[in-house]
mmCIF file with all atom_site columns, C-alpha atoms in Angstrom:
data_model
loop_
_atom_site.group_PDB
_atom_site.id
_atom_site.type_symbol
_atom_site.label_atom_id
_atom_site.label_alt_id
_atom_site.label_comp_id
_atom_site.label_asym_id
_atom_site.label_entity_id
_atom_site.label_seq_id
_atom_site.pdbx_PDB_ins_code
_atom_site.Cartn_x
_atom_site.Cartn_y
_atom_site.Cartn_z
_atom_site.occupancy
_atom_site.B_iso_or_equiv
_atom_site.pdbx_formal_charge
_atom_site.auth_seq_id
_atom_site.auth_comp_id
_atom_site.auth_asym_id
_atom_site.auth_atom_id
_atom_site.pdbx_PDB_model_num
ATOM 1  C CA . UNK A 1 1  ? -5.604  -19.047 -15.803 1.00 0.00 ? 79  UNK A CA 1
ATOM 2  C CA . UNK A 1 2  ? -8.950  -19.170 -13.983 1.00 0.00 ? 80  UNK A CA 1
ATOM 3  C CA . UNK A 1 3  ? -7.257  -17.822 -10.843 1.00 0.00 ? 81  UNK A CA 1
ATOM 4  C CA . UNK A 1 4  ? -5.871  -14.845 -12.761 1.00 0.00 ? 82  UNK A CA 1
ATOM 5  C CA . UNK A 1 5  ? -9.317  -14.074 -14.191 1.00 0.00 ? 83  UNK A CA 1
ATOM 6  C CA . UNK A 1 6  ? -10.834 -14.205 -10.702 1.00 0.00 ? 84  UNK A CA 1
ATOM 7  C CA . UNK A 1 7  ? -8.150  -11.862 -9.347  1.00 0.00 ? 85  UNK A CA 1
ATOM 8  C CA . UNK A 1 8  ? -8.679  -9.434  -12.239 1.00 0.00 ? 86  UNK A CA 1
ATOM 9  C CA . UNK A 1 9  ? -12.435 -9.350  -11.586 1.00 0.00 ? 87  UNK A CA 1
ATOM 10 C CA . UNK A 1 10 ? -11.820 -8.820  -7.856  1.00 0.00 ? 88  UNK A CA 1
ATOM 11 C CA . UNK A 1 11 ? -9.355  -5.991  -8.474  1.00 0.00 ? 89  UNK A CA 1
ATOM 12 C CA . UNK A 1 12 ? -11.804 -4.292  -10.845 1.00 0.00 ? 90  UNK A CA 1
ATOM 13 C CA . UNK A 1 13 ? -14.563 -4.515  -8.206  1.00 0.00 ? 91  UNK A CA 1
ATOM 14 C CA . UNK A 1 14 ? -12.251 -3.049  -5.552  1.00 0.00 ? 92  UNK A CA 1
ATOM 15 C CA . UNK A 1 15 ? -11.272 -0.162  -7.850  1.00 0.00 ? 93  UNK A CA 1
ATOM 16 C CA . UNK A 1 16 ? -14.942 0.559   -8.602  1.00 0.00 ? 94  UNK A CA 1
ATOM 17 C CA . UNK A 1 17 ? -15.828 0.575   -4.887  1.00 0.00 ? 95  UNK A CA 1
ATOM 18 C CA . UNK A 1 18 ? -12.901 2.873   -4.050  1.00 0.00 ? 96  UNK A CA 1
ATOM 19 C CA . UNK A 1 19 ? -13.745 5.276   -6.880  1.00 0.00 ? 97  UNK A CA 1
ATOM 20 C CA . UNK A 1 20 ? -17.397 5.332   -5.764  1.00 0.00 ? 98  UNK A CA 1
ATOM 21 C CA . UNK A 1 21 ? -16.322 6.144   -2.198  1.00 0.00 ? 99  UNK A CA 1
ATOM 22 C CA . UNK A 1 22 ? -14.030 8.898   -3.458  1.00 0.00 ? 100 UNK A CA 1
ATOM 23 C CA . UNK A 1 23 ? -16.894 10.335  -5.494  1.00 0.00 ? 101 UNK A CA 1
ATOM 24 C CA . UNK A 1 24 ? -19.232 10.342  -2.481  1.00 0.00 ? 102 UNK A CA 1
ATOM 25 C CA . UNK A 1 25 ? -16.519 11.980  -0.365  1.00 0.00 ? 103 UNK A CA 1
ATOM 26 C CA . UNK A 1 26 ? -15.972 14.651  -3.013  1.00 0.00 ? 104 UNK A CA 1
ATOM 27 C CA . UNK A 1 27 ? -19.720 15.350  -3.129  1.00 0.00 ? 105 UNK A CA 1
ATOM 28 C CA . UNK A 1 28 ? -19.795 15.678  0.674   1.00 0.00 ? 106 UNK A CA 1
ATOM 29 C CA . UNK A 1 29 ? -16.861 18.095  0.541   1.00 0.00 ? 107 UNK A CA 1
ATOM 30 C CA . UNK A 1 30 ? -18.624 20.256  -2.048  1.00 0.00 ? 108 UNK A CA 1
ATOM 31 C CA . UNK A 1 31 ? -21.684 20.685  0.170   1.00 0.00 ? 109 UNK A CA 1
#
């Protein structure tokens, strides 16, 4: 159970990092 919680937290962090990178890329494209 603890392992699953750790994986869930890791996946959420990865998704947040990817979405942040996509947002920065979109901002760069708009300029």
